[in-house]
CSV table of C-alpha atoms in Angstrom, one decimal:
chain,number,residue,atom,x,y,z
A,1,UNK,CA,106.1,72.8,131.5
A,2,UNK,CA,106.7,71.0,127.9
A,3,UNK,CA,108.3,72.7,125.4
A,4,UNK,CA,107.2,72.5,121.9
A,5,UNK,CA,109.5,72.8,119.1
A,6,UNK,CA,107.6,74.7,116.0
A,7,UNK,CA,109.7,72.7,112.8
A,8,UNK,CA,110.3,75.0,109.8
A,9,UNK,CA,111.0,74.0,106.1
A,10,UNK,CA,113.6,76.4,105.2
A,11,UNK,CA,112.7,75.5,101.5
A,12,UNK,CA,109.5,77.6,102.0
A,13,UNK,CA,111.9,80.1,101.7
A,14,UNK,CA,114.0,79.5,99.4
A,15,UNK,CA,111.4,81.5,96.3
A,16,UNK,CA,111.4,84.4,98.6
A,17,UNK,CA,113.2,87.5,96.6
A,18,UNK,CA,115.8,88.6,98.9
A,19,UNK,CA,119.0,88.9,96.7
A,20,UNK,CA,120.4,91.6,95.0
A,21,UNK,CA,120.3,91.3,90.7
A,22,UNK,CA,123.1,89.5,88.9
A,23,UNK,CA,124.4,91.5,86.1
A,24,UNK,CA,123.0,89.2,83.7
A,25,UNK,CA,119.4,89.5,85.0
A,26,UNK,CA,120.5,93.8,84.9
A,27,UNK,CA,121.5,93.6,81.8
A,28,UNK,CA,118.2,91.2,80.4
A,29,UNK,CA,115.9,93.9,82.0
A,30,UNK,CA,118.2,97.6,80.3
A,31,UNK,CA,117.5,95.4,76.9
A,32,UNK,CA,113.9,95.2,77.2
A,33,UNK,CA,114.0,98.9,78.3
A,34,UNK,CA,113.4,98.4,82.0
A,35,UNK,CA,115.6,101.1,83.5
A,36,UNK,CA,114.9,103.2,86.8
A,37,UNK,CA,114.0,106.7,85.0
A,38,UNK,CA,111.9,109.8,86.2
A,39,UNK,CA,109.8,111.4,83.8
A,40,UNK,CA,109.8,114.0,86.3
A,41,UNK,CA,112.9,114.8,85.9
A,42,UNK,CA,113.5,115.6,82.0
A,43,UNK,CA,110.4,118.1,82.3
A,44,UNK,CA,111.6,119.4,85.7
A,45,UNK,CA,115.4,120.1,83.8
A,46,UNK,CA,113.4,121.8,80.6
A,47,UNK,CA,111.7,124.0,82.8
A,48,UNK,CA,114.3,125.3,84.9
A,49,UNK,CA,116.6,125.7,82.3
A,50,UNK,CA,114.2,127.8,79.7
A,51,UNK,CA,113.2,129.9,82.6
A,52,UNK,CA,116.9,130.8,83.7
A,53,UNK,CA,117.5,131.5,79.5
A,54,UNK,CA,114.4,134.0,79.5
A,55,UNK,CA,116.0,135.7,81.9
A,56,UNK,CA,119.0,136.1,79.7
A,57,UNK,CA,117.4,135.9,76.6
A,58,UNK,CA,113.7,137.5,77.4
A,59,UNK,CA,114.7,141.1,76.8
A,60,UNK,CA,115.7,139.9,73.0
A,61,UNK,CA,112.8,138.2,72.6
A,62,UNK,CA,110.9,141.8,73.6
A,63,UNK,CA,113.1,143.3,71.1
A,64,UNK,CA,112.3,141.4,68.5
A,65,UNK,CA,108.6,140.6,68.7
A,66,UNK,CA,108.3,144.6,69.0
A,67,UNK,CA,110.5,144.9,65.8
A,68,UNK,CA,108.2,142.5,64.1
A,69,UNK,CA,105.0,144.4,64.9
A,70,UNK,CA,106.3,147.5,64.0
A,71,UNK,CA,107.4,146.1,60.6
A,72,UNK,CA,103.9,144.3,60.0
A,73,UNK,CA,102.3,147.5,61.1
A,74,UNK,CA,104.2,149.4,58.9
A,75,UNK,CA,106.3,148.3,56.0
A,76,UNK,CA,103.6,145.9,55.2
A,77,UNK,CA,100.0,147.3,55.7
A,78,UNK,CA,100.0,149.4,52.8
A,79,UNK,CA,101.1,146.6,50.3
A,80,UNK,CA,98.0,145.4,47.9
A,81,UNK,CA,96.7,142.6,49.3
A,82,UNK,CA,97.6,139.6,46.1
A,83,UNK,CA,98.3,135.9,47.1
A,84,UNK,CA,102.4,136.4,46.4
A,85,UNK,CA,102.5,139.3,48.6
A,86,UNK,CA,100.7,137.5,51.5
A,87,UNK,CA,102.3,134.7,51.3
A,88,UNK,CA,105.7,136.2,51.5
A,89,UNK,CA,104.6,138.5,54.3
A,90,UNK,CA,103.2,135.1,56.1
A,91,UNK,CA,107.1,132.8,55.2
A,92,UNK,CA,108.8,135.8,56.4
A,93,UNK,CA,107.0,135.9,59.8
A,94,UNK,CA,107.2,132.2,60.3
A,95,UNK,CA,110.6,132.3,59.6
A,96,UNK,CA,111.4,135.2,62.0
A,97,UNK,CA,109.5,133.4,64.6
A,98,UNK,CA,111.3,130.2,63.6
A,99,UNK,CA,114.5,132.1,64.7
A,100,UNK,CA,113.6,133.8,67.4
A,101,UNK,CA,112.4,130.5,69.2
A,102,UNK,CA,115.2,128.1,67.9
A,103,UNK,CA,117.3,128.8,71.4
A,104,UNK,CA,114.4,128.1,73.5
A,105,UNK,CA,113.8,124.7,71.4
A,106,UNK,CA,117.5,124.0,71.3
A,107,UNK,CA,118.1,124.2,75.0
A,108,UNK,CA,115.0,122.1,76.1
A,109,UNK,CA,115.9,119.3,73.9
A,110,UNK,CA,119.7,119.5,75.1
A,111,UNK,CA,118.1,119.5,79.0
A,112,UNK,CA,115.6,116.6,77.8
A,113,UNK,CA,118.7,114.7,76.1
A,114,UNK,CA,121.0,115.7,79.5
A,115,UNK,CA,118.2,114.3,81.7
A,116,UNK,CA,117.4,110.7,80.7
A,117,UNK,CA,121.1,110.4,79.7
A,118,UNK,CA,122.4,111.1,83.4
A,119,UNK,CA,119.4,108.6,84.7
A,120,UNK,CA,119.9,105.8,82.0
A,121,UNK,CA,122.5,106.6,79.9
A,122,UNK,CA,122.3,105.7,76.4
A,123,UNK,CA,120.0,103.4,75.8
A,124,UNK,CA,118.4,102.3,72.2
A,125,UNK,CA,115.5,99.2,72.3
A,126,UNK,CA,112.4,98.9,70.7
A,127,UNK,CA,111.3,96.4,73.0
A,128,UNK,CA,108.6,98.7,74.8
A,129,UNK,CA,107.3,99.5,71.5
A,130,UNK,CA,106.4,95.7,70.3
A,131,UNK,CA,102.8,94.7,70.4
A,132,UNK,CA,101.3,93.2,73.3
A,133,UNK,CA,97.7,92.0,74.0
A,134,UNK,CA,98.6,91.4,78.1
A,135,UNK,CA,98.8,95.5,78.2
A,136,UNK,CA,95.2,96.0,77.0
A,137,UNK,CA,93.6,93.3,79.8
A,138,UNK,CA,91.1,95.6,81.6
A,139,UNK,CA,90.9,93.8,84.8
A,140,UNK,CA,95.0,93.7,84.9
A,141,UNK,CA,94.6,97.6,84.4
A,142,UNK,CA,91.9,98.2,86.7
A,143,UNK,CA,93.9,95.8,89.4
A,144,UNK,CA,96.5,98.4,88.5
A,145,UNK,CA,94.8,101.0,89.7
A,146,UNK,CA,94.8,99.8,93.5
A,147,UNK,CA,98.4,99.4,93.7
A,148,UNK,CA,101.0,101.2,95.7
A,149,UNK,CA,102.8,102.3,92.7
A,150,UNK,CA,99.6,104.2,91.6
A,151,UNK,CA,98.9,105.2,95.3
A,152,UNK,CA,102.0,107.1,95.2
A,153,UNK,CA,101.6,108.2,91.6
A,154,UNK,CA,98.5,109.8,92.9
A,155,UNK,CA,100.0,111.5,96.0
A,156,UNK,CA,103.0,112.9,94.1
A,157,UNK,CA,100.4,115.1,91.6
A,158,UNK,CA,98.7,116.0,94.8
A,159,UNK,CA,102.0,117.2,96.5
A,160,UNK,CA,103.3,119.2,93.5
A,161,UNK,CA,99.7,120.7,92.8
A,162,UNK,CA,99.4,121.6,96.9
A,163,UNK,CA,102.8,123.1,96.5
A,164,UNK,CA,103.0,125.1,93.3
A,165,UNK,CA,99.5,126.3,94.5
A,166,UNK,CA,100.9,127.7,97.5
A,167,UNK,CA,104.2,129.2,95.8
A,168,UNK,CA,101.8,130.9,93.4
A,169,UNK,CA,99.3,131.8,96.2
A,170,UNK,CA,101.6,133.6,98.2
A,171,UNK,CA,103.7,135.2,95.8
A,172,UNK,CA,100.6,136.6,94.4
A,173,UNK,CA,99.6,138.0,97.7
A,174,UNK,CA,102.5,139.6,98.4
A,175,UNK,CA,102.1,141.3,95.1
A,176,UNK,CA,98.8,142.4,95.7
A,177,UNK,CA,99.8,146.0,96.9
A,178,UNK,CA,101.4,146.2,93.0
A,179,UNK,CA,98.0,144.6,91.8
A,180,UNK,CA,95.8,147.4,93.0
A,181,UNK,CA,98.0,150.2,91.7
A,182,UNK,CA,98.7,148.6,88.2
A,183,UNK,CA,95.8,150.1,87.3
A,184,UNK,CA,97.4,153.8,87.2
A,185,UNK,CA,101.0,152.2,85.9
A,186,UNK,CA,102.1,153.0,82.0
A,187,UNK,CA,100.8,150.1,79.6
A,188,UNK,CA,104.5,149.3,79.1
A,189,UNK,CA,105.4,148.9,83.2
A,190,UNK,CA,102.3,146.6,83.4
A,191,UNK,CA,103.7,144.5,80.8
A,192,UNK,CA,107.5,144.7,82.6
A,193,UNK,CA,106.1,144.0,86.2
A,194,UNK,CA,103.8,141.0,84.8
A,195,UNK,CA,106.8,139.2,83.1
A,196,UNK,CA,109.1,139.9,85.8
A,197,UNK,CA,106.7,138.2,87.8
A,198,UNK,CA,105.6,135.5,86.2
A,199,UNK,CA,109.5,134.7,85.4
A,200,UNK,CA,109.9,134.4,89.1
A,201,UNK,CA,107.2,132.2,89.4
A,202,UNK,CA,108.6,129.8,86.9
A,203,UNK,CA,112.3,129.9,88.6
A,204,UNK,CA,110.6,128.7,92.2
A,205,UNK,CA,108.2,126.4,90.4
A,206,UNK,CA,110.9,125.0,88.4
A,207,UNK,CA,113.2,124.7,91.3
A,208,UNK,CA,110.3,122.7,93.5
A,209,UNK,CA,109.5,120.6,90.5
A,210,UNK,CA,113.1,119.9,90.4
A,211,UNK,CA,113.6,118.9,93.9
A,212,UNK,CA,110.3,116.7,94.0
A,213,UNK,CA,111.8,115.0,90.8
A,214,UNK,CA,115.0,113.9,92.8
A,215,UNK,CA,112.8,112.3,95.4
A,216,UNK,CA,111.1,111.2,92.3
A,217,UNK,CA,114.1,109.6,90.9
A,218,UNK,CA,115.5,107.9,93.8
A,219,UNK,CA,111.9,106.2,94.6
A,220,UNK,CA,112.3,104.9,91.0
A,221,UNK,CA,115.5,103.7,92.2
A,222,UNK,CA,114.1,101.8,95.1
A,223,UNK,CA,111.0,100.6,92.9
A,224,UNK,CA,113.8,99.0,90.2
A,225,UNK,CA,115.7,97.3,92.3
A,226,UNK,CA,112.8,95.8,94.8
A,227,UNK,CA,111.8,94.3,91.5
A,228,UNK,CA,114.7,93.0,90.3
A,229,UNK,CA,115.3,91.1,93.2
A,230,UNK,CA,116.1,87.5,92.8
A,231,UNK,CA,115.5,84.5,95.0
A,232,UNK,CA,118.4,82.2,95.8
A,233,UNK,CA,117.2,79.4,93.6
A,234,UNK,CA,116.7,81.7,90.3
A,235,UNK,CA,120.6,82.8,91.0
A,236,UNK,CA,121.6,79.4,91.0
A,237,UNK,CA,119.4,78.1,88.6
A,238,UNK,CA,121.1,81.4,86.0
A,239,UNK,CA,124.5,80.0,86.9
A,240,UNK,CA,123.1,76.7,85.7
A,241,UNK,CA,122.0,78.1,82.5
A,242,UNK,CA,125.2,80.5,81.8
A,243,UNK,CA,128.3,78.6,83.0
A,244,UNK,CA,126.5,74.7,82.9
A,245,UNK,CA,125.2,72.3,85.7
A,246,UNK,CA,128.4,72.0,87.6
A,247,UNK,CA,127.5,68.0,88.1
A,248,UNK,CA,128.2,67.9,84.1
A,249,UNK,CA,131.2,69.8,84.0
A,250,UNK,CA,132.7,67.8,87.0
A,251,UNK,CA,131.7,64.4,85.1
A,252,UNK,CA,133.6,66.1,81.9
A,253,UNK,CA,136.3,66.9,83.4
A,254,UNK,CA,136.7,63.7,85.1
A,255,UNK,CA,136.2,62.3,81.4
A,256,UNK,CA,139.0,64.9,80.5
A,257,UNK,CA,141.1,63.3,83.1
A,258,UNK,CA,140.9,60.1,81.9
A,259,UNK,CA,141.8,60.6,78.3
A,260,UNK,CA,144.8,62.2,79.3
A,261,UNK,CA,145.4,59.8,82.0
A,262,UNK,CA,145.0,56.5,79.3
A,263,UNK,CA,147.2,58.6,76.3
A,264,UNK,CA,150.0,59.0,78.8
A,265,UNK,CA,149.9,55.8,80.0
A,266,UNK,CA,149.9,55.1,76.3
A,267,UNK,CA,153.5,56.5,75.8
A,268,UNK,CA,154.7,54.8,79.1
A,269,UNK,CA,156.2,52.0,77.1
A,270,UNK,CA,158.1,54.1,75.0
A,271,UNK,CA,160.2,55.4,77.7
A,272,UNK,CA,163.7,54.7,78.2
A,273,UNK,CA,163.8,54.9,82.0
A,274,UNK,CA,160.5,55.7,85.0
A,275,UNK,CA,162.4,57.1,88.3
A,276,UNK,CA,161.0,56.7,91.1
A,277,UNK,CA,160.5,58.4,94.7
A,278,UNK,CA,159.8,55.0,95.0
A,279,UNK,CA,156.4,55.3,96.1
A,280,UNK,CA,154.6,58.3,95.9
A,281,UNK,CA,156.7,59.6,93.0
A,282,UNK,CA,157.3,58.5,89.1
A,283,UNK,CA,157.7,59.7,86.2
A,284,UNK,CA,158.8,58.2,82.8
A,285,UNK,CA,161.6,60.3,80.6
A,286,UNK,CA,162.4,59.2,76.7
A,287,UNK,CA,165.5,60.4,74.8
A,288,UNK,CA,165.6,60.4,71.0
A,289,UNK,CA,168.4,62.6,69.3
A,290,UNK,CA,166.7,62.5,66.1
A,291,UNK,CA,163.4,64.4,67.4
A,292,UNK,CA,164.7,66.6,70.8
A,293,UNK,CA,168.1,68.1,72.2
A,294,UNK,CA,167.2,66.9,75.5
A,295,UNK,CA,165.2,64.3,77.0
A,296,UNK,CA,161.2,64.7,77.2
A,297,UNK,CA,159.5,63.7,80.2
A,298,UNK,CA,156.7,61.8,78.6
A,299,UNK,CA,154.4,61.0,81.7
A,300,UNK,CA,154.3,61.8,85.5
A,301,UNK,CA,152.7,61.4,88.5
A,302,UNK,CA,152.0,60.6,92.1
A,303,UNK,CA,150.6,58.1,94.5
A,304,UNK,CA,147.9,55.8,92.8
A,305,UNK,CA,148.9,57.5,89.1
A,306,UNK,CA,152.4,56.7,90.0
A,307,UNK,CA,151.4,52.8,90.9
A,308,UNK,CA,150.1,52.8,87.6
A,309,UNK,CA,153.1,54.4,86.0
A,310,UNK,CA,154.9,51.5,87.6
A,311,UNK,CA,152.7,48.4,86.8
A,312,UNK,CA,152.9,49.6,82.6
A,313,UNK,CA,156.9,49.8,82.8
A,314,UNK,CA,156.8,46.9,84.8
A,315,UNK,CA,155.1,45.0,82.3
A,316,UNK,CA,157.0,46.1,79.4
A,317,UNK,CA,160.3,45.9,81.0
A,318,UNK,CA,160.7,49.2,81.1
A,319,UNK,CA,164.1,50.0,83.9
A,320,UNK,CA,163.1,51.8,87.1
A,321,UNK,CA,165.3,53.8,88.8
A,322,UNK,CA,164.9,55.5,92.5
A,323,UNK,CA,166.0,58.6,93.1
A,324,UNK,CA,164.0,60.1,95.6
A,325,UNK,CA,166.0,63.9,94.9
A,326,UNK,CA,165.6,63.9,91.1
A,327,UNK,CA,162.2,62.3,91.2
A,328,UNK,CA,160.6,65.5,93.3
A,329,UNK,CA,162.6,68.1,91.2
A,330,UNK,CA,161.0,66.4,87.9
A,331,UNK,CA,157.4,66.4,89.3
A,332,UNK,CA,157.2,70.0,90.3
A,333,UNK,CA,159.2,71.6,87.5
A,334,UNK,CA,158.9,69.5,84.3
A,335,UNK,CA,155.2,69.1,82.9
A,336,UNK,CA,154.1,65.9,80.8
A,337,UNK,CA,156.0,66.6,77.3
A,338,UNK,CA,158.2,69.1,77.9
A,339,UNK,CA,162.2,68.9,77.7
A,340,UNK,CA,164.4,68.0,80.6
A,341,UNK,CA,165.5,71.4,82.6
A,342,UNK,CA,169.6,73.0,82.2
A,343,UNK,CA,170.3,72.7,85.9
A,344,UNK,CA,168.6,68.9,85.7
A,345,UNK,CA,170.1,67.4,82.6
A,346,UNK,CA,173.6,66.5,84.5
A,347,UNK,CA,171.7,64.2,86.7
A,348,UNK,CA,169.2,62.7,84.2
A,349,UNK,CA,172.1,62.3,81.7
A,350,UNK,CA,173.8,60.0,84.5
A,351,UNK,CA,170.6,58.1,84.9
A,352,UNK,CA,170.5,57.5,81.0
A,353,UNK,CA,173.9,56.6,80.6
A,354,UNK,CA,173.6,54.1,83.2
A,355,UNK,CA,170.5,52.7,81.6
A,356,UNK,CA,172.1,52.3,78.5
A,357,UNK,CA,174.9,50.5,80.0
A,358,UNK,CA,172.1,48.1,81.1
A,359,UNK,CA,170.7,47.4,78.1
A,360,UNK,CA,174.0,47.0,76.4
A,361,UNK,CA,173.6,50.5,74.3
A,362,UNK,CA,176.1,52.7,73.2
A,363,UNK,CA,176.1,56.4,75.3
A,364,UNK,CA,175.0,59.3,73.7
A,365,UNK,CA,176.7,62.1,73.7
């Protein structure tokens, strides 16, 4: 039977988003206040936390709203009723009530705080606050609507509402022997049994809104970095933009490389000796007492640089000497303008003083 071969453009995939976000794109996206965050979570911690402080705190409270009845009811009642003495009677129970809910203020904000700092950290833009017209588009909002995110917005409220329901539902019923004798209870037992209660009711609510908000939390998680998913091209097209096309920084280095190479061929003639490998090794050494102690090697290098080293002494009669030993040490431990090494001096010092025999100078010391 015939095969047939199906031929795929692997650039059809190239724009798919299947790699992870660069720091740079993470860190473009926490400026414009794009951050995986719960809001479930901040009211979840609030809750919990208020409800295990009334617990704590609930009998004060009873203490103190009892206090101010009885104080209304009767320190105050019989003043005359003027405009000072209401209004002081008014600043002193808003300022009594002021007090007595300051702890229960307090802590929820230091939950709220705790909550978006341990999901986002600290984070300051105004960048979700700027005015835009794309957000007010009605069909982009109704398309919206239909969209998983929503889908699952919607089936979250109908999970926590199906749940809490059932907490309460059954908690109730289980109280519903209590219910039917309340009726015969002191006024004061009612009041005990029904905050009892309804404290309990907020500690398991609490704790289920608390759960649901970690789920909550870690689909955010998922949702953020699904869309911060990059495609291979916009990762190399970033690199582009933040460290430079990498044809123009190879054609300026290679422009580099060629500055250097013509201003040390440039010093070439200035050399008093080039020694030689003889080949695949040069390098060119100068000696002036007046400017350094020792001799500076003043260019180097190796195969076709080396050739060139050659043809420029060549041409200006500068004396080549080969010495394969010396010539390898100089390459790999003296670089282009630095002074001749202790343990190499002897042997450059012979080569010098044999130069200047050449050329009829006097040896330098």
């Amino acid at each position: 039977m015939p095969r047939y071969a199906l031929q795929l453009d692997l650039q059809l995939f190239a724009g798919e988003k299947t790699e992870k976000a660069t720091p740079k794109k993470r860190q473009e996206a926490r400026n414009k206040g794009q951050v995986a965050k719960s809001m479930e979570l901040p009211s979840a911690f609030i809750l919990f936390g208020v409800t295990l402080l009334l617990f704590g705190y609930g009998s004060i409270m009873r203490d103190k709203i009892e206090s101010m009845f009885v104080s209304t009811f009767y320190d105050y009642l019989n003043l005359e009723m003027t405009m000072n003495n209401v209004s002081v009677l008014f600043a002193q129970l808003i300022y009594e009530g002021f007090v007595l809910l300051a702890p229960i203020f307090g802590l929820a904000l230091v939950m709220a705080i705790l909550a978006s700092y341990s999901q986002i950290g600290f984070l300051l833009t105004m960048e979700p606050l700027k005015m835009s017209f794309s957000k007010l588009d009605p069909i982009k909002g109704i398309a919206n609507l239909f969209k998983l995110r929503s889908l699952v917005e919607l089936f979250k409220s109908i999970l926590k509402m199906t749940v809490i329901g059932l907490v309460v539902f059954f908690t109730i019923w289980n109280a519903k022997s209590d219910f039917i004798e309340m009726g015969r209870w002191p006024i004061i037992h009612t009041f005990s049994f029904t905050a009892h209660l309804i404290l309990m009711l907020s500690v398991q609510i609490a704790a289920i809104l608390l759960i649901l908000a970690l789920f909550d939390y870690m689909y955010q998680k998922y949702e953020y970095e699904k869309n911060l998913r990059m495609s291979k091209d916009e990762i190399k097209q970033e690199y582009k933009n933040s460290e430079g096309d990498p044809l123009i920084k190879g054609k300026i280095r290679e422009k580099q490389r060629r500055m250097a190479l013509q201003r040390m061929m440039q010093d070439v003639p200035k050399a008093d000796v080039v020694i030689t490998n003889p080949t695949h090794f040069a390098i060119a050494i100068r000696y002036d007492p007046k400017k350094t102690e020792a001799p500076v090697v003043v260019a180097k290098g190796m195969d076709y640089i080396a050739l060139k080293i050659r043809q420029v002494a060549e041409e200006h009669g500068i004396v080549r000497m080969e010495n394969k030993p010396l010539a390898r040490a100089l390459y790999d431990q003296v670089e282009i303008g630095q002074t001749i090494p202790a343990d190499l001096f002897q042997a450059v010092a012979e080569v010098l003083a044999y130069v200047y025999k050449l050329k009829g100078k006097t040896n330098v010391n």
